[in-house]
Each structure stands twice: as C-alpha cells, then as structure tokens.
CSV table of C-alpha atoms in Angstrom, one decimal:
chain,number,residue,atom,x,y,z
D,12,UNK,CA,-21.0,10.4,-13.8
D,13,UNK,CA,-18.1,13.0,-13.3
D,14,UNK,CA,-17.2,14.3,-17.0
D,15,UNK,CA,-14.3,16.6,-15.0
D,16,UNK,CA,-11.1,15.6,-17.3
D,17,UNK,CA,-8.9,16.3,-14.2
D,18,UNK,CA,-10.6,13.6,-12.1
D,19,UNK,CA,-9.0,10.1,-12.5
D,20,UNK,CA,-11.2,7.2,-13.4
D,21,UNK,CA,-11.9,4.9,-10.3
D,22,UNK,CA,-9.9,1.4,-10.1
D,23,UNK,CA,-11.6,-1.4,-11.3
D,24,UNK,CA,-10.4,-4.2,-8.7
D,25,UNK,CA,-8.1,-6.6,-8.2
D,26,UNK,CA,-5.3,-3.5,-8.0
D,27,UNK,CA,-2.0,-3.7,-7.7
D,28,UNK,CA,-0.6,-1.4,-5.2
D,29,UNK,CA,3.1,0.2,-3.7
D,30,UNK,CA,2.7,1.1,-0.8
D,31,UNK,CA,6.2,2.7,1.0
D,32,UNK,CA,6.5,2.9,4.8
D,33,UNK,CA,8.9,5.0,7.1
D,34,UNK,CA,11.2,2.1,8.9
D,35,UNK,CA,11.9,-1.5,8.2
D,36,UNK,CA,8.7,-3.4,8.7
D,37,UNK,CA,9.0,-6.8,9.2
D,38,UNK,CA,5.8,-8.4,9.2
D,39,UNK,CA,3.9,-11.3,6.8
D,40,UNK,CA,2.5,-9.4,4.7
D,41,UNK,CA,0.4,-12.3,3.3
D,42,UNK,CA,-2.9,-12.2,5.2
D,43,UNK,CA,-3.5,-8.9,3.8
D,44,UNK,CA,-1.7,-9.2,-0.2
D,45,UNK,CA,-0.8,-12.7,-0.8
D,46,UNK,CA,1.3,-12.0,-3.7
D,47,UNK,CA,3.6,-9.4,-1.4
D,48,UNK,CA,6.9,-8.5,-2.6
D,49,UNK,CA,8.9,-6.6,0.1
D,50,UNK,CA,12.3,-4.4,-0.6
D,51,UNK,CA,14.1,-3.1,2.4
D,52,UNK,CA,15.6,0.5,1.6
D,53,UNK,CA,18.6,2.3,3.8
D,54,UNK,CA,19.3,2.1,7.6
D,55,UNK,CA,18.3,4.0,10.5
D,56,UNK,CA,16.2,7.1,10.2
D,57,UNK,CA,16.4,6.8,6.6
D,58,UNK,CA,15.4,3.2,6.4
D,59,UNK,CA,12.0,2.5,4.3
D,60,UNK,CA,10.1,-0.8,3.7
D,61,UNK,CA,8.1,-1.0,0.0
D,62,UNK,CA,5.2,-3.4,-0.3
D,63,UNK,CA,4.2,-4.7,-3.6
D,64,UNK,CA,0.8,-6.1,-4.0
D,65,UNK,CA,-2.8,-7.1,-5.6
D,66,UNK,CA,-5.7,-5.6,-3.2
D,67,UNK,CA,-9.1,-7.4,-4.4
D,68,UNK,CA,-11.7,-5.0,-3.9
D,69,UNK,CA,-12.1,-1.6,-2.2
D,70,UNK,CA,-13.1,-2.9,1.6
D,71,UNK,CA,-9.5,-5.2,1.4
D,72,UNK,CA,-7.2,-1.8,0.6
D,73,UNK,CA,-9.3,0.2,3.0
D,74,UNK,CA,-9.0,-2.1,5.4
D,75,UNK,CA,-4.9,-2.7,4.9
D,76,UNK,CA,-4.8,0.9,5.7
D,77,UNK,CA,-6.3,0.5,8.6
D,78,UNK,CA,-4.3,-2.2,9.9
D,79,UNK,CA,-1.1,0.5,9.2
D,80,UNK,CA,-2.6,3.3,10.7
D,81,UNK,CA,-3.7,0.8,13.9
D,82,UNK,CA,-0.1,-0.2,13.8
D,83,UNK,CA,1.2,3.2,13.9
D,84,UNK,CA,3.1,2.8,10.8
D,85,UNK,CA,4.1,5.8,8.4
D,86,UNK,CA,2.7,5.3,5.2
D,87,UNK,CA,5.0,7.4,2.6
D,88,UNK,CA,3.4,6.8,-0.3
D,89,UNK,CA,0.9,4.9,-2.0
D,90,UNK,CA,0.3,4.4,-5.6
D,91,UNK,CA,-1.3,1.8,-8.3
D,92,UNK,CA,1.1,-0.4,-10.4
C-alpha cells in the first residue's frame, strides 16, 4: 500500500470517463461505452469531439485507448467524472 498523500487513490470500476479528441469524430461510440454522450465543439482546426462515458473495468479503458491511438486520433484530455 502507497501511504504517499500526493498519489491519488486507484478507481474502483465501472468509471465514468471524458475523454476530448482533436477533430470531429464521428463514430458509434457504443461498442466501446454504451451510455456515450457525444458534444461536437468548434470548426476546422479548432473543432473537438468530447465523449462521455462508463468504462467497466481497467482492460475496457485500456483497451478504448487503444482503439484511439490505432485510429490515429488525438486524445486532448482525459479525466474521471
């Protein structure tokens, strides 16, 4: 056990994530968080797409950012709801 105080405890799955991507990414979304909720954010170079979702264990999210790396995706940012 890590008694640091700056190390944050470890998520205790399901987990619901935000994941923001460079670009509008239109894809279903569903195979990999089948409670998705998708925003589309500015156009052109600025554009984004924000994914909003429940990841049920630790192999589904690493595996999710697999598929976007695979995909050649820019993941922004990721963060826990």
């Amino acid at each position: 056990m890590d008694d640091d105080p700056h190390t944050p405890p470890l998520a205790e799955f399901p987990v619901r994530y935000c994941l923001r991507m460079q670009g509008h990414i239109t894809f279903d979304w569903s195979d990999w968080l089948p409670d998705a909720e998708v925003r589309f954010e500015g156009e052109g170079v600025h554009s984004s797409t924000t994914v909003i979702g429940t990841v049920r264990d630790q192999a589904a999210l690493s595996g999710l950012l697999s598929f976007i790396r695979n995909m050649g995706i820019w993941l922004v940012s990721i963060q826990m709801e």
